[in-house]
mmCIF file of C-alpha atoms in Angstrom:
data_model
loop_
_atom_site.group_PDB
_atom_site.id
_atom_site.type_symbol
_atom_site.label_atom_id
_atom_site.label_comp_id
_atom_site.label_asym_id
_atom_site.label_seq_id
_atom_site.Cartn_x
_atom_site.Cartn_y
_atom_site.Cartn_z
ATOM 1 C CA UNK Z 378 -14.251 9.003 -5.463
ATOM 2 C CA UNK Z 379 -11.606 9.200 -2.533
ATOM 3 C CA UNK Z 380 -8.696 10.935 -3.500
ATOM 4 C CA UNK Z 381 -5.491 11.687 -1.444
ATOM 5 C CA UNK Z 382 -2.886 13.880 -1.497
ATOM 6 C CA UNK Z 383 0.550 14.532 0.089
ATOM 7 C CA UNK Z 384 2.524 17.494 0.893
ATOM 8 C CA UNK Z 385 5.535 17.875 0.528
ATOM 9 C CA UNK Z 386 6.400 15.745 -1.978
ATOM 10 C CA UNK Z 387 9.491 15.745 -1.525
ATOM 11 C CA UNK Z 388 11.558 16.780 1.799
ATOM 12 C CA UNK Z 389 15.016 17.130 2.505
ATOM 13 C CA UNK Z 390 16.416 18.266 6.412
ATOM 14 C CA UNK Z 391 19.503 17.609 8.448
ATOM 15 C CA UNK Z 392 19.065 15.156 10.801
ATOM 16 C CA UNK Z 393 17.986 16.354 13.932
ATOM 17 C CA UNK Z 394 15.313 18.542 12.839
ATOM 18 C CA UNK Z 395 11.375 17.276 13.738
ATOM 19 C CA UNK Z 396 9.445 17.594 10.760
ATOM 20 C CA UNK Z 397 5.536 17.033 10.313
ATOM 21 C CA UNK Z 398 4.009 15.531 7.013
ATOM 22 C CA UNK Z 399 1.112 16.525 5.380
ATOM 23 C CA UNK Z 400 -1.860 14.160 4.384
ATOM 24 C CA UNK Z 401 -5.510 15.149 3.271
ATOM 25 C CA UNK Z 402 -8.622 13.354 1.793
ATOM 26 C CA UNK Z 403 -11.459 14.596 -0.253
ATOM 27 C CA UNK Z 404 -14.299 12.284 1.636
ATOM 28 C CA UNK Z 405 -14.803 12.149 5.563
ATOM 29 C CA UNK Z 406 -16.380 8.648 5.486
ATOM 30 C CA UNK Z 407 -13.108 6.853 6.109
ATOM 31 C CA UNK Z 408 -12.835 3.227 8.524
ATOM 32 C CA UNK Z 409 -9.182 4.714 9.102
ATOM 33 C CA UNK Z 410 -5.726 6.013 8.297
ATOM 34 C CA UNK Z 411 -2.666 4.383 7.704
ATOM 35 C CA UNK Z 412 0.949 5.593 7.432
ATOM 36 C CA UNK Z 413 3.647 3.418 5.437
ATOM 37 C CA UNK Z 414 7.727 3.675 4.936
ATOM 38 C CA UNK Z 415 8.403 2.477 2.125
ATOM 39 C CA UNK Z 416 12.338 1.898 1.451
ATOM 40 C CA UNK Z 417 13.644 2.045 -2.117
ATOM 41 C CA UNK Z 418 13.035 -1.304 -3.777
ATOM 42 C CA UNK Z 419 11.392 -3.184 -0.694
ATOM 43 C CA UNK Z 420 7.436 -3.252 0.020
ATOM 44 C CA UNK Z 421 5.341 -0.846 2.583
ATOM 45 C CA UNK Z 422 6.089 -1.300 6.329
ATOM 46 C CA UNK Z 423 3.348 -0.106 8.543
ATOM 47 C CA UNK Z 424 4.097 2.978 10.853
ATOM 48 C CA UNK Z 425 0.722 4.219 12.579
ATOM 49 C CA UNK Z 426 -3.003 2.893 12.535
ATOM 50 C CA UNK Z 427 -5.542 5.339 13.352
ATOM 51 C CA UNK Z 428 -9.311 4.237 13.217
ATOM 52 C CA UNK Z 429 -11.866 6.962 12.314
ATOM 53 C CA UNK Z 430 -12.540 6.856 16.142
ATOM 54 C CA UNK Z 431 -9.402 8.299 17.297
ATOM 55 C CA UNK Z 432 -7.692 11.420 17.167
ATOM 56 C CA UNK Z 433 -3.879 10.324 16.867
ATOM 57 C CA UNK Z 434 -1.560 7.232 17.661
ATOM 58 C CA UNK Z 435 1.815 7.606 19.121
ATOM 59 C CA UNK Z 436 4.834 5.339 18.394
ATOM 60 C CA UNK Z 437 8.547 6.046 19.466
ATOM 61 C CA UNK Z 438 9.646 9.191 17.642
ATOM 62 C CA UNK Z 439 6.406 9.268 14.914
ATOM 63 C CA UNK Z 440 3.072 10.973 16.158
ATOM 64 C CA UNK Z 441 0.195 10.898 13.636
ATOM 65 C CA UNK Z 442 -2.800 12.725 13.883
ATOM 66 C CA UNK Z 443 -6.289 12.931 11.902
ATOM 67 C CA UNK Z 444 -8.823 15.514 11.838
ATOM 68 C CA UNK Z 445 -11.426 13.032 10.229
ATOM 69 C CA UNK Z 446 -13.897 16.290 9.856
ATOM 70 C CA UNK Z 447 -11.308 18.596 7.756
ATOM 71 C CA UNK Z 448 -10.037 15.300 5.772
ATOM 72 C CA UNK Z 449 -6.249 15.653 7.236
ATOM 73 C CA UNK Z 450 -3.936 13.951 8.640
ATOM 74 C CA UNK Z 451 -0.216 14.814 9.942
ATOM 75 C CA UNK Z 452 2.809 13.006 10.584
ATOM 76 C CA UNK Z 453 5.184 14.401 13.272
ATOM 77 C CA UNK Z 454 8.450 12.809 13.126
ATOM 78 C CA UNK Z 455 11.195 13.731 15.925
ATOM 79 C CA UNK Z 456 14.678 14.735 16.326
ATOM 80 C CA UNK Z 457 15.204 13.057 12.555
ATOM 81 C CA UNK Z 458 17.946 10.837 11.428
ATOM 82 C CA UNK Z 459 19.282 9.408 8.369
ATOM 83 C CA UNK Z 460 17.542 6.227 8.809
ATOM 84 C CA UNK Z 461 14.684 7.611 8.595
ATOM 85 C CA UNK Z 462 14.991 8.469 4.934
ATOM 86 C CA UNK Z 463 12.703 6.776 2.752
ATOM 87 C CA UNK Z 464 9.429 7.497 1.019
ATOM 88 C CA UNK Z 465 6.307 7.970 3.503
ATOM 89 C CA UNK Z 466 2.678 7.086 2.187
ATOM 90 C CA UNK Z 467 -0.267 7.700 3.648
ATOM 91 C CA UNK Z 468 -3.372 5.676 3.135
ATOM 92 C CA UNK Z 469 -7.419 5.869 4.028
ATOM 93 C CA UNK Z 470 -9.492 2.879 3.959
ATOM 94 C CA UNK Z 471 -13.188 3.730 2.946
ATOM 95 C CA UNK Z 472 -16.099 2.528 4.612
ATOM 96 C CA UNK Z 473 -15.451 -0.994 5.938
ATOM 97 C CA UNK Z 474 -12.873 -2.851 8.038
ATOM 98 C CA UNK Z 475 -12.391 -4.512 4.616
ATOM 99 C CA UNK Z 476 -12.367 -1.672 2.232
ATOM 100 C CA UNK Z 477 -10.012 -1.364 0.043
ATOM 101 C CA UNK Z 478 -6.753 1.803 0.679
ATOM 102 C CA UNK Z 479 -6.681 4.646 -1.458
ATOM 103 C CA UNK Z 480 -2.794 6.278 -1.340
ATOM 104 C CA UNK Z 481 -1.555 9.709 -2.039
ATOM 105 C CA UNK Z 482 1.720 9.578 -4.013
ATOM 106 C CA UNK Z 483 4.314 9.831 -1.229
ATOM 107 C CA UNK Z 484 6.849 12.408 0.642
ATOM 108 C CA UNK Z 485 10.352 11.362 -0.160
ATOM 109 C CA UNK Z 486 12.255 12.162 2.910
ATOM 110 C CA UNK Z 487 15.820 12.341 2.802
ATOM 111 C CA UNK Z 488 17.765 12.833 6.438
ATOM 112 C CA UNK Z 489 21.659 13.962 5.736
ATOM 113 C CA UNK Z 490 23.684 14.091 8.400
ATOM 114 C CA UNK L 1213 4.641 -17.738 7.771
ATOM 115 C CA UNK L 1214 5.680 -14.804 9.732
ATOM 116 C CA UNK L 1215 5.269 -12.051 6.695
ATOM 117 C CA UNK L 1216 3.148 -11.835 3.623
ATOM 118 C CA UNK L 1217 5.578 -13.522 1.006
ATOM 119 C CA UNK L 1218 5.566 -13.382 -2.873
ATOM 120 C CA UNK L 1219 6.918 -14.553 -5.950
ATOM 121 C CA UNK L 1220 9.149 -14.182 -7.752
ATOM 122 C CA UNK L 1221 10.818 -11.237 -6.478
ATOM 123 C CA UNK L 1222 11.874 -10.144 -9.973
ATOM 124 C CA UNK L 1223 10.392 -11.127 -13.202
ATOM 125 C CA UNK L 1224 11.375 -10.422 -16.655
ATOM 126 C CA UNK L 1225 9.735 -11.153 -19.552
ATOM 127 C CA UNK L 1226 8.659 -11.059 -23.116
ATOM 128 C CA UNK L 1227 5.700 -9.006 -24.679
ATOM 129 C CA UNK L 1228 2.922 -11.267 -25.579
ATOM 130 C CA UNK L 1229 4.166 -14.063 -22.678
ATOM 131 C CA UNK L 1230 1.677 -14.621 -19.921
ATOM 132 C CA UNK L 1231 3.351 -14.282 -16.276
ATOM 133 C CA UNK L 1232 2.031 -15.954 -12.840
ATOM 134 C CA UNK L 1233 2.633 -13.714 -9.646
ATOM 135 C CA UNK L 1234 2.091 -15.819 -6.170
ATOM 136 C CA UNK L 1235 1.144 -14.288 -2.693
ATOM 137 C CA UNK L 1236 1.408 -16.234 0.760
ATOM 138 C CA UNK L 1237 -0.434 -13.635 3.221
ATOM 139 C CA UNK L 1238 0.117 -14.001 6.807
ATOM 140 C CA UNK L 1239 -1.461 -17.357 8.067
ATOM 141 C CA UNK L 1240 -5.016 -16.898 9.280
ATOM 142 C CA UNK L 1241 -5.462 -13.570 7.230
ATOM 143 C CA UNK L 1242 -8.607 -13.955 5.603
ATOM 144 C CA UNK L 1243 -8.647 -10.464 3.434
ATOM 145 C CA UNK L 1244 -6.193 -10.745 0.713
ATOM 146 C CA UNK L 1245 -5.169 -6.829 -1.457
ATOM 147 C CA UNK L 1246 -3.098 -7.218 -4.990
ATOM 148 C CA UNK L 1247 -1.730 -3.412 -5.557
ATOM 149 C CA UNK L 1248 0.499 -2.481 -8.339
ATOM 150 C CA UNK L 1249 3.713 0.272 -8.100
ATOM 151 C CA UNK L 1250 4.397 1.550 -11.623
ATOM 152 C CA UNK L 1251 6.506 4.591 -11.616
ATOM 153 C CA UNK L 1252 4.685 8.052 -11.578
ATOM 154 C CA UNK L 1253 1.454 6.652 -10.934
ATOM 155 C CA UNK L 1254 1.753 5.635 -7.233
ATOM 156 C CA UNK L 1255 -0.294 2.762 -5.685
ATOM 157 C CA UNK L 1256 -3.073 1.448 -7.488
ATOM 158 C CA UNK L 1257 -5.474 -0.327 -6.120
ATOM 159 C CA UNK L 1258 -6.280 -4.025 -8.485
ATOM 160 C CA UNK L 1259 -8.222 -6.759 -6.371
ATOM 161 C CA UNK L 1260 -9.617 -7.731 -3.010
ATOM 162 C CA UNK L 1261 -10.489 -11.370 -1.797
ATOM 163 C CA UNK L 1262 -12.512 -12.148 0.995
ATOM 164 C CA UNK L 1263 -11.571 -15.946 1.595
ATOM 165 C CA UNK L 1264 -11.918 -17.177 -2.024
ATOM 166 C CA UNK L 1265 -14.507 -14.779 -2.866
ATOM 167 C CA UNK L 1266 -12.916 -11.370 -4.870
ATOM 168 C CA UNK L 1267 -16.053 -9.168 -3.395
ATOM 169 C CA UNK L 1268 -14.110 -6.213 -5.104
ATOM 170 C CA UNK L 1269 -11.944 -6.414 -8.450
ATOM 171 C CA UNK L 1270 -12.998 -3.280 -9.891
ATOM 172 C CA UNK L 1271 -9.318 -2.162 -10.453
ATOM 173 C CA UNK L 1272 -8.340 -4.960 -12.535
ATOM 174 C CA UNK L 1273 -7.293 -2.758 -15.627
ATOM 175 C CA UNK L 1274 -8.433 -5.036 -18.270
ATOM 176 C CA UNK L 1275 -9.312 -8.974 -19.274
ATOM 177 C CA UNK L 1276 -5.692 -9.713 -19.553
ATOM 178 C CA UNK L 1277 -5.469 -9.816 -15.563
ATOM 179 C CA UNK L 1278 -7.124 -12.232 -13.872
ATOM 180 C CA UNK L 1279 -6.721 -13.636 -10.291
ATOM 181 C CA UNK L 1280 -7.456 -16.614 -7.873
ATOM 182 C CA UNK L 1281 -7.715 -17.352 -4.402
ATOM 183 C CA UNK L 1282 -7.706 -21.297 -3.310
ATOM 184 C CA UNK L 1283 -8.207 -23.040 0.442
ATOM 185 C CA UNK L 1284 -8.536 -19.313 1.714
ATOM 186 C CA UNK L 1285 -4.753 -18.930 0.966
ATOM 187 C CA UNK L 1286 -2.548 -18.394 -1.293
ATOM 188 C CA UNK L 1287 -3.236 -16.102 -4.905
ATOM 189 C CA UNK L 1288 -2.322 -16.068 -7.894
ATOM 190 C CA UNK L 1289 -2.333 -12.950 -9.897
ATOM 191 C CA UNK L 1290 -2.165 -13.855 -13.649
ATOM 192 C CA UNK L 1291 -1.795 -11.435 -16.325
ATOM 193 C CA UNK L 1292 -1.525 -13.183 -20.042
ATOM 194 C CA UNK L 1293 -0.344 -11.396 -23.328
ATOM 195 C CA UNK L 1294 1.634 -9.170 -21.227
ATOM 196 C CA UNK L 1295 2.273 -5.376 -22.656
ATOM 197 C CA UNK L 1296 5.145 -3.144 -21.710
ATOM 198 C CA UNK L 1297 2.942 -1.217 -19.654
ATOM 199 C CA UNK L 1298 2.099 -3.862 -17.363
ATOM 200 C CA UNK L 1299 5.593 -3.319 -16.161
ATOM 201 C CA UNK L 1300 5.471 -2.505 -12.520
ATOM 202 C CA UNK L 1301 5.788 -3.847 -9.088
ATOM 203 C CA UNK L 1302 3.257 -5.638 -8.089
ATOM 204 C CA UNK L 1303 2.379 -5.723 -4.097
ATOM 205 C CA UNK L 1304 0.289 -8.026 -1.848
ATOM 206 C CA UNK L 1305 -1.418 -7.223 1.407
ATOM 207 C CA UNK L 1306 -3.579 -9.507 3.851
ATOM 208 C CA UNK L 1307 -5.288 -8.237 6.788
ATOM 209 C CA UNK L 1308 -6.501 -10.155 10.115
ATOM 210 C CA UNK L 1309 -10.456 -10.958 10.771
ATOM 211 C CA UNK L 1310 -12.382 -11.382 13.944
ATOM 212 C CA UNK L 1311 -11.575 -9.394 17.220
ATOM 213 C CA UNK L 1312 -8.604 -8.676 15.961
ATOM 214 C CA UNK L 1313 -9.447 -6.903 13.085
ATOM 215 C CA UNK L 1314 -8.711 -3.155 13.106
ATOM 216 C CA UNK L 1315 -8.556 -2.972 9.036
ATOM 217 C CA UNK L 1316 -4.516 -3.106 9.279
ATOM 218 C CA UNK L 1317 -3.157 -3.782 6.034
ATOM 219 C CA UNK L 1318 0.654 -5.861 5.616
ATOM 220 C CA UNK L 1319 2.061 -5.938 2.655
ATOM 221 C CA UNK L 1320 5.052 -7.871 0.952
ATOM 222 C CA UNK L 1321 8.410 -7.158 -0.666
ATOM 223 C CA UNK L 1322 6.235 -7.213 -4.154
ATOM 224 C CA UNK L 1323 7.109 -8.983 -7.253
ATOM 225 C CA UNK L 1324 8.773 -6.689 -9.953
ATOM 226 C CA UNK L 1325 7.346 -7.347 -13.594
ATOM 227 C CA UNK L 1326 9.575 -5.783 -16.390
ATOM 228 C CA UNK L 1327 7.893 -6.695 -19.574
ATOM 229 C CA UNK L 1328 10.720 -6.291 -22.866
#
């Protein structure tokens, strides 16, 4: 059984600090990895895709990485700000395109300024 | 539409009532995810539908939920005889087929359920 888990669970910096997020799985056979926000109260917006295939996925200020072999994945987020507070979830999808995800439980980021 | 969209966005009811949550996935999605939020436990994974098919509903947690796909749309997640620790938010995801499938999940805002 896939299980996940997230480290820190819970994160506070002042804003302009990069900070990097810690994800890892128990199995390797994973289709890919997916990175949420998820604001308080509101659903999960998608941040970063990365198939099994690739290595990381870059977009704006958020890097992502996965070492499929060791079962981790990171989260690099740069030169933070308050906006970016929110809860951060990562996700692996097992063995199909249309597997179902399997979370870890969340790093609750708070940026102050 | 131009988002996954469900219904209601808040829902409060009665123990022992039955409740009807509704997801519109993104059109042309055929892969259709029902997760539920309850506090402390983190995501948890309940159904998948392929079309109208539910190829995977091993998370249901017990008889009292049920759900249905029609015309390769829109589902319905029922849960009758609702207990106070059905209470949780309850979050829909579709996800695109074909050549344009890389596995990509969206999800909704999610219907809150507060059973009394």
């Amino acid at each position: 059984k896939q299980e996940v888990t997230q480290i820190p669970a819970a994160l506070s910096v002042p804003e302009g600090e990069n900070l990097v997020l810690n994800c890892s799985f128990t199995d390797s056979a994973i289709y890919n990895l997916q990175w949420f926000r998820q604001d308080p109260g509101k659903g999960l917006t998608s941040l970063l895709l990365i198939q099994s295939s690739q290595r990381e996925q870059t977009s704006g200020r958020l890097n992502a990485s996965l070492d499929k072999s060791s079962g981790r994945s990171t989260l690099y987020i740069a030169a933070s700000q308050p906006g970016d507070s929110a809860t951060y979830l990562c996700a692996v999808k097992g063995g199909t395109s249309y597997g179902k995800l399997t979370f870890g439980q969340g790093t609750i980021l708070t940026v102050h300024p | 539409g131009a988002g996954v969209s469900q219904s209601p966005s808040n829902k409060v009811t009665e123990k022992g009532k039955d409740v009807e949550l509704r997801c519109d996935p993104i059109s042309g999605h055929t892969a259709l995810y029902w997760y539920r939020q309850s506090l402390g436990q983190g995501l948890e994974f309940l159904i998948y539908f392929q079309g109208n098919s539910a190829p995977d509903k091993s998370g249901l947690p017990s008889d009292r939920f049920s759900a249905e796909r029609t015309g390769g749309s829109v589902s319905t997640l029922t849960i009758q005889r609702t207990q106070q620790e059905d209470s949780a938010v309850y979050l829909c995801a579709s996800s695109p087929t074909g050549t344009a499938n890389t596995g990509e999940l969206f999800f909704g805002e999610g219907s809150r359920l507060t059973v009394l």
